[in-house]
Each structure stands twice: as structure tokens, then as C-alpha cells.
PDB file of C-alpha atoms in Angstrom:
ATOM      1  CA  THR A   1      23.311 -17.380 -59.595  1.00  0.00           C
ATOM      2  CA  SER A   2      23.223 -16.670 -56.207  1.00  0.00           C
ATOM      3  CA  ASN A   3      22.323 -18.459 -52.999  1.00  0.00           C
ATOM      4  CA  ILE A   4      20.099 -17.171 -50.552  1.00  0.00           C
ATOM      5  CA  GLU A   5      19.518 -18.592 -47.470  1.00  0.00           C
ATOM      6  CA  VAL A   6      16.808 -17.701 -45.020  1.00  0.00           C
ATOM      7  CA  TYR A   7      17.771 -18.311 -41.275  1.00  0.00           C
ATOM      8  CA  PRO A   8      14.525 -20.153 -38.686  1.00  0.00           C
ATOM      9  CA  GLU A   9      12.368 -17.624 -37.424  1.00  0.00           C
ATOM     10  CA  LEU A  10      12.547 -16.208 -33.846  1.00  0.00           C
ATOM     11  CA  GLU A  11       9.793 -15.359 -31.486  1.00  0.00           C
ATOM     12  CA  VAL A  12       9.293 -14.440 -28.393  1.00  0.00           C
ATOM     13  CA  SER A  13       7.314 -14.252 -25.506  1.00  0.00           C
ATOM     14  CA  ILE A  14       7.380 -13.127 -22.074  1.00  0.00           C
ATOM     15  CA  SER A  15       5.955 -15.518 -18.986  1.00  0.00           C
ATOM     16  CA  PRO A  16       3.589 -13.411 -17.465  1.00  0.00           C
ATOM     17  CA  ASP A  17       2.500 -11.862 -20.278  1.00  0.00           C
ATOM     18  CA  GLU A  18       0.343  -9.889 -17.883  1.00  0.00           C
ATOM     19  CA  LEU A  19       0.532  -8.952 -14.180  1.00  0.00           C
ATOM     20  CA  ARG A  20      -1.121  -7.396 -11.408  1.00  0.00           C
ATOM     21  CA  ALA A  21       0.924  -6.921  -8.412  1.00  0.00           C
ATOM     22  CA  CYS A  22       0.096  -5.220  -5.553  1.00  0.00           C
ATOM     23  CA  VAL A  23       2.116  -1.676  -4.077  1.00  0.00           C
ATOM     24  CA  GLY A  24       5.482  -2.982  -2.464  1.00  0.00           C
ATOM     25  CA  GLN A  25       5.924  -6.877  -4.057  1.00  0.00           C
ATOM     26  CA  ARG A  26       8.136  -8.199  -6.428  1.00  0.00           C
ATOM     27  CA  ILE A  27       8.039  -8.300  -9.984  1.00  0.00           C
ATOM     28  CA  THR A  28       9.257 -11.059 -12.300  1.00  0.00           C
ATOM     29  CA  LEU A  29       9.203 -10.981 -15.870  1.00  0.00           C
ATOM     30  CA  MET A  30      10.711 -13.938 -18.012  1.00  0.00           C
ATOM     31  CA  ALA A  31      11.726 -13.221 -21.987  1.00  0.00           C
ATOM     32  CA  GLU A  32      10.989 -17.356 -23.141  1.00  0.00           C
ATOM     33  CA  PRO A  33      12.558 -16.902 -27.010  1.00  0.00           C
ATOM     34  CA  ILE A  34      11.844 -19.813 -29.354  1.00  0.00           C
ATOM     35  CA  GLY A  35      13.380 -20.629 -32.781  1.00  0.00           C
ATOM     36  CA  GLY A  36      15.789 -18.971 -33.983  1.00  0.00           C
ATOM     37  CA  SER A  37      19.592 -20.223 -34.704  1.00  0.00           C
ATOM     38  CA  GLY A  38      18.628 -21.297 -30.599  1.00  0.00           C
ATOM     39  CA  VAL A  39      21.689 -19.352 -29.422  1.00  0.00           C
ATOM     40  CA  TYR A  40      20.512 -16.072 -27.926  1.00  0.00           C
ATOM     41  CA  ASN A  41      22.924 -13.269 -27.507  1.00  0.00           C
ATOM     42  CA  SER A  42      21.443 -10.452 -26.509  1.00  0.00           C
ATOM     43  CA  TYR A  43      18.026  -9.372 -24.987  1.00  0.00           C
ATOM     44  CA  SER A  44      16.954  -5.834 -24.390  1.00  0.00           C
ATOM     45  CA  TRP A  45      13.863  -4.900 -21.802  1.00  0.00           C
ATOM     46  CA  GLN A  46      12.277  -1.367 -21.801  1.00  0.00           C
ATOM     47  CA  GLY A  47       9.704  -0.534 -19.394  1.00  0.00           C
ATOM     48  CA  PRO A  48       8.094   2.571 -17.585  1.00  0.00           C
ATOM     49  CA  ASN A  49      10.105   5.064 -15.380  1.00  0.00           C
ATOM     50  CA  GLY A  50      13.048   4.603 -17.386  1.00  0.00           C
ATOM     51  CA  PHE A  51      13.033   1.468 -16.835  1.00  0.00           C
ATOM     52  CA  PHE A  52      15.677  -1.000 -18.717  1.00  0.00           C
ATOM     53  CA  ALA A  53      17.682  -3.963 -18.480  1.00  0.00           C
ATOM     54  CA  ASN A  54      20.017  -6.604 -20.709  1.00  0.00           C
ATOM     55  CA  SER A  55      19.166  -9.746 -19.108  1.00  0.00           C
ATOM     56  CA  SER A  56      16.778 -12.488 -20.003  1.00  0.00           C
ATOM     57  CA  SER A  57      14.333 -12.152 -16.874  1.00  0.00           C
ATOM     58  CA  VAL A  58      14.005  -8.914 -14.653  1.00  0.00           C
ATOM     59  CA  VAL A  59      12.960  -8.866 -11.010  1.00  0.00           C
ATOM     60  CA  ILE A  60      11.660  -5.127  -9.189  1.00  0.00           C
ATOM     61  CA  GLU A  61      11.750  -5.110  -5.556  1.00  0.00           C
ATOM     62  CA  ASP A  62       9.494  -3.292  -3.580  1.00  0.00           C
ATOM     63  CA  ALA A  63       7.039  -2.333  -6.708  1.00  0.00           C
ATOM     64  CA  THR A  64       5.624   0.946  -6.995  1.00  0.00           C
ATOM     65  CA  GLN A  65       2.767   2.204  -9.084  1.00  0.00           C
ATOM     66  CA  LEU A  66       5.643   4.291 -11.087  1.00  0.00           C
ATOM     67  CA  ASN A  67       6.200   0.281 -12.443  1.00  0.00           C
ATOM     68  CA  THR A  68       2.598   0.319 -14.469  1.00  0.00           C
ATOM     69  CA  GLY A  69       2.761   0.083 -17.580  1.00  0.00           C
ATOM     70  CA  ASN A  70       4.213  -1.550 -20.766  1.00  0.00           C
ATOM     71  CA  TYR A  71       7.244  -3.929 -20.577  1.00  0.00           C
ATOM     72  CA  LYS A  72       8.773  -5.056 -23.742  1.00  0.00           C
ATOM     73  CA  VAL A  73      11.342  -7.239 -24.549  1.00  0.00           C
ATOM     74  CA  THR A  74      13.772  -7.468 -27.624  1.00  0.00           C
ATOM     75  CA  VAL A  75      15.807 -10.203 -27.946  1.00  0.00           C
ATOM     76  CA  ILE A  76      18.681 -11.283 -30.959  1.00  0.00           C
ATOM     77  CA  ASP A  77      19.902 -14.503 -31.770  1.00  0.00           C
ATOM     78  CA  SER A  78      23.346 -15.173 -33.137  1.00  0.00           C
ATOM     79  CA  ASN A  79      21.795 -15.122 -36.885  1.00  0.00           C
ATOM     80  CA  GLY A  80      21.071 -11.326 -35.860  1.00  0.00           C
ATOM     81  CA  CYS A  81      17.167 -12.115 -36.593  1.00  0.00           C
ATOM     82  CA  GLN A  82      15.153 -10.204 -33.580  1.00  0.00           C
ATOM     83  CA  ALA A  83      12.082 -10.110 -32.262  1.00  0.00           C
ATOM     84  CA  SER A  84       9.916  -8.428 -29.719  1.00  0.00           C
ATOM     85  CA  ALA A  85       7.184  -9.020 -26.968  1.00  0.00           C
ATOM     86  CA  ILE A  86       5.272  -7.123 -24.523  1.00  0.00           C
ATOM     87  CA  SER A  87       3.911  -7.577 -21.058  1.00  0.00           C
ATOM     88  CA  ASN A  88       1.021  -5.540 -19.778  1.00  0.00           C
ATOM     89  CA  VAL A  89       1.978  -4.866 -15.822  1.00  0.00           C
ATOM     90  CA  ILE A  90      -0.175  -2.844 -13.263  1.00  0.00           C
ATOM     91  CA  VAL A  91       0.830  -1.977  -9.631  1.00  0.00           C
ATOM     92  CA  ASN A  92      -2.617  -1.970  -7.617  1.00  0.00           C
ATOM     93  CA  PRO A  93      -2.660   0.968  -4.823  1.00  0.00           C
ATOM     94  CA  ALA A  94      -1.445   0.411  -1.424  1.00  0.00           C
ATOM     95  CA  ILE A  95      -3.934  -0.264   1.475  1.00  0.00           C
ATOM     96  CA  ASP A  96      -3.330   1.608   4.688  1.00  0.00           C
ATOM     97  CA  VAL A  97      -5.210   0.297   7.466  1.00  0.00           C
ATOM     98  CA  PHE A  98      -5.089   1.342  11.398  1.00  0.00           C
ATOM     99  CA  ILE A  99      -6.887   0.741  14.383  1.00  0.00           C
ATOM    100  CA  MET A 100      -8.691   3.552  16.653  1.00  0.00           C
ATOM    101  CA  PRO A 101      -7.457   3.343  19.374  1.00  0.00           C
ATOM    102  CA  ASP A 102      -4.154   1.754  18.818  1.00  0.00           C
ATOM    103  CA  GLN A 103      -4.014   1.674  22.464  1.00  0.00           C
ATOM    104  CA  LEU A 104      -6.699   0.482  25.109  1.00  0.00           C
ATOM    105  CA  ARG A 105      -7.509   0.740  29.169  1.00  0.00           C
ATOM    106  CA  VAL A 106     -10.526  -0.480  30.083  1.00  0.00           C
ATOM    107  CA  CYS A 107     -12.094  -1.563  33.124  1.00  0.00           C
ATOM    108  CA  TYR A 108     -12.614  -5.021  34.627  1.00  0.00           C
ATOM    109  CA  GLN A 109     -16.086  -6.331  32.924  1.00  0.00           C
ATOM    110  CA  GLY A 110     -16.065  -3.016  31.145  1.00  0.00           C
ATOM    111  CA  THR A 111     -16.843  -2.422  26.827  1.00  0.00           C
ATOM    112  CA  ILE A 112     -13.915  -2.789  24.513  1.00  0.00           C
ATOM    113  CA  ASN A 113     -14.560  -1.132  21.137  1.00  0.00           C
ATOM    114  CA  LEU A 114     -11.728  -1.175  18.195  1.00  0.00           C
ATOM    115  CA  ASN A 115     -11.970   0.250  14.486  1.00  0.00           C
ATOM    116  CA  ALA A 116     -10.131  -0.716  11.837  1.00  0.00           C
ATOM    117  CA  ILE A 117      -9.945   2.523  10.035  1.00  0.00           C
ATOM    118  CA  VAL A 118      -8.870   1.644   5.977  1.00  0.00           C
ATOM    119  CA  SER A 119      -8.200   4.147   3.054  1.00  0.00           C
ATOM    120  CA  GLY A 120      -6.206   3.212  -0.287  1.00  0.00           C
ATOM    121  CA  GLY A 121      -6.162   0.235  -2.512  1.00  0.00           C
ATOM    122  CA  ASN A 122      -9.780  -0.878  -3.808  1.00  0.00           C
ATOM    123  CA  ALA A 123     -12.954  -1.362  -2.729  1.00  0.00           C
ATOM    124  CA  LEU A 124     -14.505  -3.244  -1.312  1.00  0.00           C
ATOM    125  CA  TYR A 125     -12.243  -4.120   1.800  1.00  0.00           C
ATOM    126  CA  SER A 126     -12.576  -7.865   3.446  1.00  0.00           C
ATOM    127  CA  TYR A 127     -11.419  -8.003   7.720  1.00  0.00           C
ATOM    128  CA  LEU A 128      -9.530 -10.281   9.834  1.00  0.00           C
ATOM    129  CA  TRP A 129      -9.053  -9.432  13.359  1.00  0.00           C
ATOM    130  CA  SER A 130      -7.481 -11.878  15.569  1.00  0.00           C
ATOM    131  CA  GLY A 131      -6.789 -11.544  19.317  1.00  0.00           C
ATOM    132  CA  PRO A 132      -6.279 -12.850  22.936  1.00  0.00           C
ATOM    133  CA  ASN A 133      -8.119 -16.160  23.745  1.00  0.00           C
ATOM    134  CA  GLY A 134      -9.075 -17.187  20.368  1.00  0.00           C
ATOM    135  CA  PHE A 135     -10.336 -13.756  19.193  1.00  0.00           C
ATOM    136  CA  THR A 136     -11.557 -13.928  15.940  1.00  0.00           C
ATOM    137  CA  SER A 137     -13.848 -11.731  13.815  1.00  0.00           C
ATOM    138  CA  ASP A 138     -14.825 -10.504  10.346  1.00  0.00           C
ATOM    139  CA  LEU A 139     -16.599  -6.802  10.776  1.00  0.00           C
ATOM    140  CA  HIS A 140     -15.228  -3.789  10.280  1.00  0.00           C
ATOM    141  CA  SER A 141     -15.215  -2.876  13.972  1.00  0.00           C
ATOM    142  CA  ILE A 142     -15.235  -5.019  16.932  1.00  0.00           C
ATOM    143  CA  VAL A 143     -16.998  -5.141  20.363  1.00  0.00           C
ATOM    144  CA  ILE A 144     -16.264  -6.875  22.857  1.00  0.00           C
ATOM    145  CA  ASN A 145     -18.453  -6.579  26.477  1.00  0.00           C
ATOM    146  CA  ASN A 146     -17.665  -7.662  30.032  1.00  0.00           C
ATOM    147  CA  ALA A 147     -14.562  -7.770  29.216  1.00  0.00           C
ATOM    148  CA  THR A 148     -11.926  -9.965  31.760  1.00  0.00           C
ATOM    149  CA  LEU A 149      -8.571 -10.259  32.175  1.00  0.00           C
ATOM    150  CA  LEU A 150      -8.596 -12.743  28.999  1.00  0.00           C
ATOM    151  CA  ASN A 151      -9.480 -10.272  26.952  1.00  0.00           C
ATOM    152  CA  SER A 152      -6.219  -8.039  27.435  1.00  0.00           C
ATOM    153  CA  GLY A 153      -3.454  -8.413  24.682  1.00  0.00           C
ATOM    154  CA  ILE A 154      -2.200  -7.711  20.882  1.00  0.00           C
ATOM    155  CA  TYR A 155      -5.283  -7.200  18.780  1.00  0.00           C
ATOM    156  CA  THR A 156      -4.589  -7.215  14.808  1.00  0.00           C
ATOM    157  CA  VAL A 157      -6.341  -6.513  11.835  1.00  0.00           C
ATOM    158  CA  VAL A 158      -5.816  -7.836   7.866  1.00  0.00           C
ATOM    159  CA  VAL A 159      -7.416  -5.889   5.391  1.00  0.00           C
ATOM    160  CA  SER A 160      -7.497  -6.643   1.858  1.00  0.00           C
ATOM    161  CA  ASP A 161      -9.367  -5.382  -0.949  1.00  0.00           C
ATOM    162  CA  VAL A 162     -10.928  -6.295  -4.363  1.00  0.00           C
ATOM    163  CA  ASN A 163      -7.320  -7.037  -5.654  1.00  0.00           C
ATOM    164  CA  GLY A 164      -6.027  -9.288  -3.137  1.00  0.00           C
ATOM    165  CA  CYS A 165      -3.967  -6.857  -1.974  1.00  0.00           C
ATOM    166  CA  ALA A 166      -3.413  -6.335   1.825  1.00  0.00           C
ATOM    167  CA  SER A 167      -2.140  -4.787   5.215  1.00  0.00           C
ATOM    168  CA  MET A 168      -1.916  -4.886   8.519  1.00  0.00           C
ATOM    169  CA  ALA A 169      -2.500  -3.091  11.928  1.00  0.00           C
ATOM    170  CA  SER A 170      -2.572  -3.717  16.071  1.00  0.00           C
ATOM    171  CA  ALA A 171      -3.757  -2.728  19.006  1.00  0.00           C
ATOM    172  CA  ASN A 172      -2.733  -2.806  22.726  1.00  0.00           C
ATOM    173  CA  VAL A 173      -5.663  -3.873  25.117  1.00  0.00           C
ATOM    174  CA  LEU A 174      -5.396  -4.012  28.805  1.00  0.00           C
ATOM    175  CA  VAL A 175      -8.447  -5.023  30.780  1.00  0.00           C
ATOM    176  CA  ASP A 176      -7.784  -3.256  34.865  1.00  0.00           C
ATOM    177  CA  LEU A 177      -7.806  -5.812  37.568  1.00  0.00           C
ATOM    178  CA  PRO A 178     -11.326  -5.893  39.301  1.00  0.00           C
ATOM    179  CA  LEU A 179     -11.726  -2.838  41.382  1.00  0.00           C
ATOM    180  CA  SER A 180     -12.489  -4.115  45.635  1.00  0.00           C
ATOM    181  CA  VAL A 181     -13.073  -1.915  48.220  1.00  0.00           C
ATOM    182  CA  ASN A 182     -13.767  -2.615  51.965  1.00  0.00           C
ATOM    183  CA  ILE A 183     -14.535  -0.311  54.279  1.00  0.00           C
ATOM    184  CA  VAL A 184     -12.396  -1.146  58.241  1.00  0.00           C
ATOM    185  CA  PRO A 185     -14.216  -2.100  60.365  1.00  0.00           C
ATOM    186  CA  ASN A 186     -17.520  -3.524  58.555  1.00  0.00           C
ATOM    187  CA  GLU A 187     -18.507  -3.156  61.377  1.00  0.00           C
ATOM    188  CA  LEU A 188     -18.492  -1.074  64.461  1.00  0.00           C
ATOM    189  CA  PHE A 189     -20.381  -0.060  67.824  1.00  0.00           C
ATOM    190  CA  SER A 190     -19.217   3.675  69.808  1.00  0.00           C
ATOM    191  CA  CYS A 191     -20.361   5.377  72.897  1.00  0.00           C
ATOM    192  CA  TYR A 192     -22.078   9.009  72.163  1.00  0.00           C
ATOM    193  CA  GLY A 193     -19.263  11.531  72.241  1.00  0.00           C
ATOM    194  CA  GLU A 194     -16.501   9.275  70.912  1.00  0.00           C
ATOM    195  CA  SER A 195     -14.584   9.375  67.941  1.00  0.00           C
ATOM    196  CA  ILE A 196     -15.362   6.865  64.839  1.00  0.00           C
ATOM    197  CA  VAL A 197     -12.695   6.333  62.591  1.00  0.00           C
ATOM    198  CA  LEU A 198     -13.189   4.101  59.222  1.00  0.00           C
ATOM    199  CA  ASN A 199     -10.699   3.403  56.736  1.00  0.00           C
ATOM    200  CA  SER A 200     -10.666   1.912  53.135  1.00  0.00           C
ATOM    201  CA  THR A 201      -8.653  -0.536  51.885  1.00  0.00           C
ATOM    202  CA  VAL A 202      -8.711  -0.956  47.747  1.00  0.00           C
ATOM    203  CA  THR A 203      -7.563  -3.541  45.404  1.00  0.00           C
ATOM    204  CA  GLY A 204      -7.293  -3.833  41.800  1.00  0.00           C
ATOM    205  CA  GLY A 205      -8.306  -0.948  39.158  1.00  0.00           C
ATOM    206  CA  SER A 206      -5.758   1.485  38.327  1.00  0.00           C
ATOM    207  CA  GLU A 207      -4.128   3.825  40.717  1.00  0.00           C
ATOM    208  CA  ILE A 208      -4.269   6.393  41.533  1.00  0.00           C
ATOM    209  CA  TYR A 209      -7.969   6.264  43.406  1.00  0.00           C
ATOM    210  CA  SER A 210     -10.132   9.076  44.195  1.00  0.00           C
ATOM    211  CA  TYR A 211     -12.704   8.829  47.110  1.00  0.00           C
ATOM    212  CA  ASN A 212     -15.942   9.702  47.945  1.00  0.00           C
ATOM    213  CA  TRP A 213     -17.874   8.896  51.340  1.00  0.00           C
TER     214      TRP A 213
END
């Protein structure tokens, strides 16, 4: 006769078994063995782009699309039994966004016009603008008419795609002081043949001034 011992079945899963991330985010996968001897001696991970690890969990910082693919872990218990599991990871493409123009100077009561230029990611995009004086908008482009000094400052847009990936850009807007001009004197009486001297006094706006009498 012979004595045959059948060891308890070892099973393993990966949490999560499917993961979607954005470029630049962290990927975290954890092996979760159950059964077997209860003592798990080794973990062996394999993945895309030559990835390997030998810990119970793996962390990949600043993910790129090269990290997309299947991650397989093999666990061996103290009886020498082994089990494997696979997790599918998808790293979605990054969004690039900038504001045109990123520096804008406008006259008092002029028009502020800013456009979010987006590439990458996966459409459709959503927009969330914020700015001075409590400004918000969910449009692709923003227009502020009759600008005042309260509209000066930093305007920021956060663009998100259908995968929940997001990117941010900012633009600096300066609204000039109101331009005011006076003629001194504003009333003049002169005799025939005498010289007439008029001076302009200018405040606000943006130097340097040009004059057209």
C-alpha cells in the first residue's frame, strides 16, 4: 500500500481583475491567494514591456500606455502547489490642453475671448472654466464682454474625456485701467493774432500713448 496525501487546492485572484487608468496615474494590483497550505512562499508577476515583480502587490507610478496589457501572477504555497491569475490593465491616452491665447491684455470694457485647444484622450470632452470674480463656464470657448478690472486674473480650464482622464491649463488676463483724456484748458478765450496753447492730460489705459489732434 502507499499513502497519498492530496494537498488543499490553492486559488488566487488579482484585485482588481480589470483596471482602467489614465496616463500619469498609479497602477496598483494585489494578489489574493486562498486555500492551499495558507503559507504562500512566492509571488511571481509578469506583464507588458518586460514587467516583473516578486511581491504580493505591485505598484506602477506614472503609468504610460506601455503599461497596457495583461498582468499575470503565479503564487506558490509551502506545499509547492501553485496557482495563477490574470488582470487586464488599460492605460488610456493623455489629454493635452492649452488656452489660446495664454496671455491676454484688453482695454477697459473690451472683450475677453479665450479658447481651449485640446488633443489626445478620447472624445467627447467636457470643460470646466474658473476665473476671477467667481467666473465659471462649461463651454469650449469663453467670451466676456464689457470687461472691467474685476475680470483681470488667472483663468483655468479643466478638460475631461469619456474615460475620466483630465488635464488643466491656465491663461493670464489683464484688463487695463479706463483711459481718460482731458484738454487743458477746456475753455480758452484768445485775441486775434495771439498764440493758442492746448495740452492733453491722459490717465489710465496702457502707455505709450499716441495723439491725433
